[in-house]
Every structure is written in C-alpha cells, then in structure tokens.
mmCIF file of C-alpha atoms and ligand atoms in Angstrom:
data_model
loop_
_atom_site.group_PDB
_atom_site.id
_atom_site.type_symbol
_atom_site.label_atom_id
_atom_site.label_comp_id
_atom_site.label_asym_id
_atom_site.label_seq_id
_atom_site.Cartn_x
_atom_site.Cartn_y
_atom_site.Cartn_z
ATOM 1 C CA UNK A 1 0.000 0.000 0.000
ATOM 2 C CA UNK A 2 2.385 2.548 0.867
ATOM 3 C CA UNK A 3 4.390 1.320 -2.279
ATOM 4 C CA UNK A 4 1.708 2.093 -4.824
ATOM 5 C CA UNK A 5 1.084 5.894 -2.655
ATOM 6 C CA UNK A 6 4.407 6.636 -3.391
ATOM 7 C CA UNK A 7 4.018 5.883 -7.205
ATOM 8 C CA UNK A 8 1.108 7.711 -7.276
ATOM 9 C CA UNK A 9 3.192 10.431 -6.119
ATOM 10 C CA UNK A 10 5.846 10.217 -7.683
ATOM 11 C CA UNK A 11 4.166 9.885 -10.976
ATOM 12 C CA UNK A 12 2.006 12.800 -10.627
ATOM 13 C CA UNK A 13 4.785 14.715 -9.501
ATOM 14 C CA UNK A 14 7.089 13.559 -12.364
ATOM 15 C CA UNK A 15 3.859 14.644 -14.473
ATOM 16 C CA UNK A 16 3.475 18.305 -13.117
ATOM 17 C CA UNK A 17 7.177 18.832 -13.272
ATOM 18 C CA UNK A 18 7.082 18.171 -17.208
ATOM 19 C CA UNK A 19 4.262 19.778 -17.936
ATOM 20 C CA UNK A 20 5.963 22.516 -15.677
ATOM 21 C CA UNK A 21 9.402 22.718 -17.953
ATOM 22 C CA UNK A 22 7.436 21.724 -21.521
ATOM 23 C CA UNK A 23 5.014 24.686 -20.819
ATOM 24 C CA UNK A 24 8.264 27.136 -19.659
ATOM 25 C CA UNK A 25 9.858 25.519 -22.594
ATOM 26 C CA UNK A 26 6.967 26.722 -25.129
ATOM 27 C CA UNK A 27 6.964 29.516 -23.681
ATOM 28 C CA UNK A 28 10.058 30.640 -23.572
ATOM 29 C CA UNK A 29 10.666 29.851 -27.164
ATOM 30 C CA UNK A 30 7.484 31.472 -27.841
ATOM 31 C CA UNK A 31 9.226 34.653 -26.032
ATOM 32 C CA UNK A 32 11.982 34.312 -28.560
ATOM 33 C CA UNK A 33 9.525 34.376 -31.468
ATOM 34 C CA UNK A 34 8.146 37.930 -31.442
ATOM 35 C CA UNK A 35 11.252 39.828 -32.582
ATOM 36 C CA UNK A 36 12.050 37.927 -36.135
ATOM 37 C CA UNK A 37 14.167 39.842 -38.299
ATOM 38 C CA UNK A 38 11.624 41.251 -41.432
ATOM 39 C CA UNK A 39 12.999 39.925 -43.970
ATOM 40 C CA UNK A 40 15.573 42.942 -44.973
ATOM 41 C CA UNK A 41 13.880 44.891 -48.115
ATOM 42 C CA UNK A 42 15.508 42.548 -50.344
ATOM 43 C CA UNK A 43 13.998 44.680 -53.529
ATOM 44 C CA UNK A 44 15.450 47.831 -54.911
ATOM 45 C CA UNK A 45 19.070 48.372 -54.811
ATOM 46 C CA UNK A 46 20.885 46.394 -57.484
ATOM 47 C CA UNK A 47 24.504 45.876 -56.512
ATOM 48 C CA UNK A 48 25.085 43.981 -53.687
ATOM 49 C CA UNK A 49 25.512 40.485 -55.510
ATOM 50 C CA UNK A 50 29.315 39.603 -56.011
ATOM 51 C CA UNK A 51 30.309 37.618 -58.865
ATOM 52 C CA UNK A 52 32.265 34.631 -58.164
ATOM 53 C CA UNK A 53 36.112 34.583 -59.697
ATOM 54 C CA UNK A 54 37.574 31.927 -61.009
ATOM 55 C CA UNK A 55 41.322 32.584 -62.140
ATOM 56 C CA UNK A 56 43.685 31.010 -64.617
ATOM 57 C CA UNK A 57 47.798 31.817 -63.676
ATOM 58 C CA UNK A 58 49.006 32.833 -67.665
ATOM 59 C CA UNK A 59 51.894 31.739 -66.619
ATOM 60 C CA UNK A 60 51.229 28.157 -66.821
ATOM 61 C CA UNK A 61 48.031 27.764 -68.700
ATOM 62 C CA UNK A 62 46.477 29.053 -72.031
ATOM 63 C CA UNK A 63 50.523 30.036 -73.214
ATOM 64 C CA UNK A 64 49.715 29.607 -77.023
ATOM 65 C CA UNK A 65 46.825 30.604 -79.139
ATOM 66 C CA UNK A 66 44.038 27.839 -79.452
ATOM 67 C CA UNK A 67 44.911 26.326 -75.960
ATOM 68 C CA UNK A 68 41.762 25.634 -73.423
ATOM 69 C CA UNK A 69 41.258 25.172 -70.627
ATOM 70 C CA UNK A 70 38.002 24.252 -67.938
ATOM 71 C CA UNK A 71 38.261 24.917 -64.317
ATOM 72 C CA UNK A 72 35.736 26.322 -61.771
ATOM 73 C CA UNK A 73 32.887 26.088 -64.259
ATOM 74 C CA UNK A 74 34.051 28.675 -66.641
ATOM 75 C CA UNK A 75 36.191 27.649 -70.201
ATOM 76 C CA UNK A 76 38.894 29.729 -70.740
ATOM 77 C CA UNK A 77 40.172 29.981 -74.203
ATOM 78 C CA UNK A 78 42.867 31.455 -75.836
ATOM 79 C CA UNK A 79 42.153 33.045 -78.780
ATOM 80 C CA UNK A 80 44.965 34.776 -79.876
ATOM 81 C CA UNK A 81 48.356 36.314 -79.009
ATOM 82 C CA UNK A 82 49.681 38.656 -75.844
ATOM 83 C CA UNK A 83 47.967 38.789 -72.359
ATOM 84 C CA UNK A 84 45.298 41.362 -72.896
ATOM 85 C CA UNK A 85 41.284 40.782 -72.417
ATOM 86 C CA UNK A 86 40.640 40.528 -76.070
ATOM 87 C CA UNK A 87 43.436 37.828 -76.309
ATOM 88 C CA UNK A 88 40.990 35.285 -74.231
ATOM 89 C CA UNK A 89 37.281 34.325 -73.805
ATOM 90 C CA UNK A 90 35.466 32.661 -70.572
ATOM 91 C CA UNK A 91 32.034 30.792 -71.416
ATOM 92 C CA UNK A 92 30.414 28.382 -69.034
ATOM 93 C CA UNK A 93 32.385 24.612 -68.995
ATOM 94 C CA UNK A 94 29.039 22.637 -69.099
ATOM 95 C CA UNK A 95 26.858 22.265 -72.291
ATOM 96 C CA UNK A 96 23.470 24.188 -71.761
ATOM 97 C CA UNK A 97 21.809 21.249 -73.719
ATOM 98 C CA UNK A 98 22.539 18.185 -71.003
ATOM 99 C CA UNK A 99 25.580 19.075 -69.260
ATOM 100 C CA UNK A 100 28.092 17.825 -71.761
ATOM 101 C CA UNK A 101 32.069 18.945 -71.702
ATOM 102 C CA UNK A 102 32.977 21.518 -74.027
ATOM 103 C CA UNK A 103 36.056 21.892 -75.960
ATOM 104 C CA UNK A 104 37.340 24.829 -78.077
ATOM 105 C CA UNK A 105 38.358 23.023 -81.715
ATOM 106 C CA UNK A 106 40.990 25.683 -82.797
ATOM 107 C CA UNK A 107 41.078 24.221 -86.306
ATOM 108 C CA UNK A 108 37.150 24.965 -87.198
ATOM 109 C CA UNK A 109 37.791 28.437 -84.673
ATOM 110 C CA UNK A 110 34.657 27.249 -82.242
ATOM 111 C CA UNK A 111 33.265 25.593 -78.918
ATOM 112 C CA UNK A 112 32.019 21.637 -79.541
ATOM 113 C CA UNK A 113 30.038 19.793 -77.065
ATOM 114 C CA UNK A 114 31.289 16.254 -76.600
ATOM 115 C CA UNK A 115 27.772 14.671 -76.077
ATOM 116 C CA UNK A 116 26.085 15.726 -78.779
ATOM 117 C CA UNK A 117 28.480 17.992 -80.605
ATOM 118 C CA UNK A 118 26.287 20.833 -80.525
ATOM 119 C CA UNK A 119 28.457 23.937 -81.766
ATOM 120 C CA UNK A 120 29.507 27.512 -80.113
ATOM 121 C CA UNK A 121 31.409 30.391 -81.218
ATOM 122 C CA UNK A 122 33.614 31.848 -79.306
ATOM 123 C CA UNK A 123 30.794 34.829 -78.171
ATOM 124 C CA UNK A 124 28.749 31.699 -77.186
ATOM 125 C CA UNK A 125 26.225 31.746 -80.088
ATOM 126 C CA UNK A 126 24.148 29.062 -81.123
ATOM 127 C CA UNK A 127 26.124 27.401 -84.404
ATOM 128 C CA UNK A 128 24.815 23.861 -84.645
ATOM 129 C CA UNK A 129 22.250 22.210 -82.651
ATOM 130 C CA UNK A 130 23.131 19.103 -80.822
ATOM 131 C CA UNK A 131 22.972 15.358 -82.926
ATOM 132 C CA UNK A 132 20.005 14.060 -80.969
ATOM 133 C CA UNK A 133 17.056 16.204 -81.696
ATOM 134 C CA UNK A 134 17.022 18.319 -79.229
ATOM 135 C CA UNK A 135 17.866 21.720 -79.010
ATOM 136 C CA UNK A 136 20.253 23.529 -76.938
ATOM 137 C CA UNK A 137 20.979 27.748 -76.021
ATOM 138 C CA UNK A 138 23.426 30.267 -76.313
ATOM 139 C CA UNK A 139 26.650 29.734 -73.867
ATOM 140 C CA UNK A 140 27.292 31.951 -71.029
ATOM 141 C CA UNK A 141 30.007 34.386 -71.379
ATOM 142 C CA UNK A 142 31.913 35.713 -68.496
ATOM 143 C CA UNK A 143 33.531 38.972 -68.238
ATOM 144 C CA UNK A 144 37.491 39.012 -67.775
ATOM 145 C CA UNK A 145 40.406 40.671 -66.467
ATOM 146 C CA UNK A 146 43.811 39.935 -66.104
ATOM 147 C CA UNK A 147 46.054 41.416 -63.050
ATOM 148 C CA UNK A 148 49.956 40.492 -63.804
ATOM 149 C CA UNK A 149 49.547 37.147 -65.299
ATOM 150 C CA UNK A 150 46.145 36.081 -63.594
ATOM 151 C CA UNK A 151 43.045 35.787 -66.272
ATOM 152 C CA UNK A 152 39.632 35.987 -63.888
ATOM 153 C CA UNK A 153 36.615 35.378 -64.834
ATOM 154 C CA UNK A 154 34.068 36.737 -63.289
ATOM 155 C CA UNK A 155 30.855 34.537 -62.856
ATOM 156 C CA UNK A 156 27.756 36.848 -61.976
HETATM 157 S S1 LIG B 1 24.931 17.951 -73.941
HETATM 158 FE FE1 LIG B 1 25.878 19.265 -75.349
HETATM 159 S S2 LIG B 1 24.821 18.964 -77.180
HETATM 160 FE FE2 LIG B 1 23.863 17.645 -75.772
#
C-alpha cells in the first residue's frame, strides 16, 4: 500500500514537473519568437551580388593561341596572341543542352560539345544544334580581367 502511494506520487509529480518545464519551454521559445528579423527589403538596390572569380595563372596555362582550358565552371580559351582581355574568352564549362564537356576546336575556330556535338562560337552563339534532336541555347560568357599574369573570370 504505501508502495503504490508513493508511485502515485511520484508519478504525478514527475507529471506536473514536465508539464511545468514543456510549458516554460513553449513559452520561452514562444518569447523568442516575437522579434524575427523582417525579412531585410531585399527589392530595390541592385549591386550587392558579387560575382564569383575563377582565375587562370598565364603563366602556366592558355601560353599559345588555341589552348583551353576548364576549371571552376568557366572555359577559358585562348584566342589569340599577348595577355590582354581581347586575347581570351570565358564561357560556361558545361553544355546548356545536357551538361556535356565543351572543348574549343581551334582548327574549325569554335566551342564543340562532346555529347552531342552541338556547336559555339567563341561569343557563345548558337552554331549547330546538338545530334540528338534536341535543341540547346546560347553559352554563357563571363567577363574578364587579367592582373599580372592572372586571367579571372568573373561569374555573376
Ligand atoms: S549535352 Fe551538349 S549537345 Fe547535348
């Protein structure tokens, strides 16, 4: 008898304490909850969005006219001589169509895709649509610079 008055006890009083701590618990996140940020005017002022650079060291990479090269999502190519902007181009690495590699073919003076040899030029138009029926769009063409001997691309 005095076993099962205890239990009773105990188990109410194990029951008000966590209804005691789950209600200060609710509440006390609920006291947290009234002073949300508002969700900063996110509208109006343009700027604000950095690009994302992806660099190429000249010293190393692209040295003669025609060379190519695909790193951090963007293909460089070299498309002629001397280390100035005009000298290079940066398109995106991936085929719009399905994600296939793409290669700069110096010989025909364009971008090929390697799935379904869909065709670029070098400003990222449209020249031939990929082998398989489908159709693909224009590349995307990324704005350079060159500090010293490091081509960036700049990915906005
Ligand atoms: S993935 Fe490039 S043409 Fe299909």
């Amino acid at each position: 008898m005095e076993r099962n008055e205890f239990i009773k006890s105990l188990g109410l009083g194990v029951a008000l304490i966590c209804t005691g701590s789950c209600l200060s618990s609710c509440g006390g996140s609920k006291s947290n909850d009234p002073s949300p940020t508002p969700g900063g005017g996110g509208g109006g002022g343009g700027g604000g969005t950095v690009g994302t650079k992806v660099n190429v060291d000249l010293n190393s990479q692209l040295t003669s006219v025609g060379s190519f090269v695909s790193t951090g999502g963007v293909l460089f190519v070299r498309l002629a001589a001397g280390n100035s902007t005009s000298s290079f181009v940066a398109t995106q690495a991936v085929c719009p169509h399905q994600g296939g590699t793409l290669n700069w073919v110096q010989a025909s003076n364009l971008i090929q895709c390697s799935l379904h040899s869909s065709q670029y030029s070098s400003s990222g138009a449209v020249l031939a649509q990929p082998n398989d029926g489908g159709a693909t769009t224009a590349l995307k063409v990324y704005a350079t610079s060159i500090t010293g001997t490091v081509l960036t691309a700049t990915i906005s």
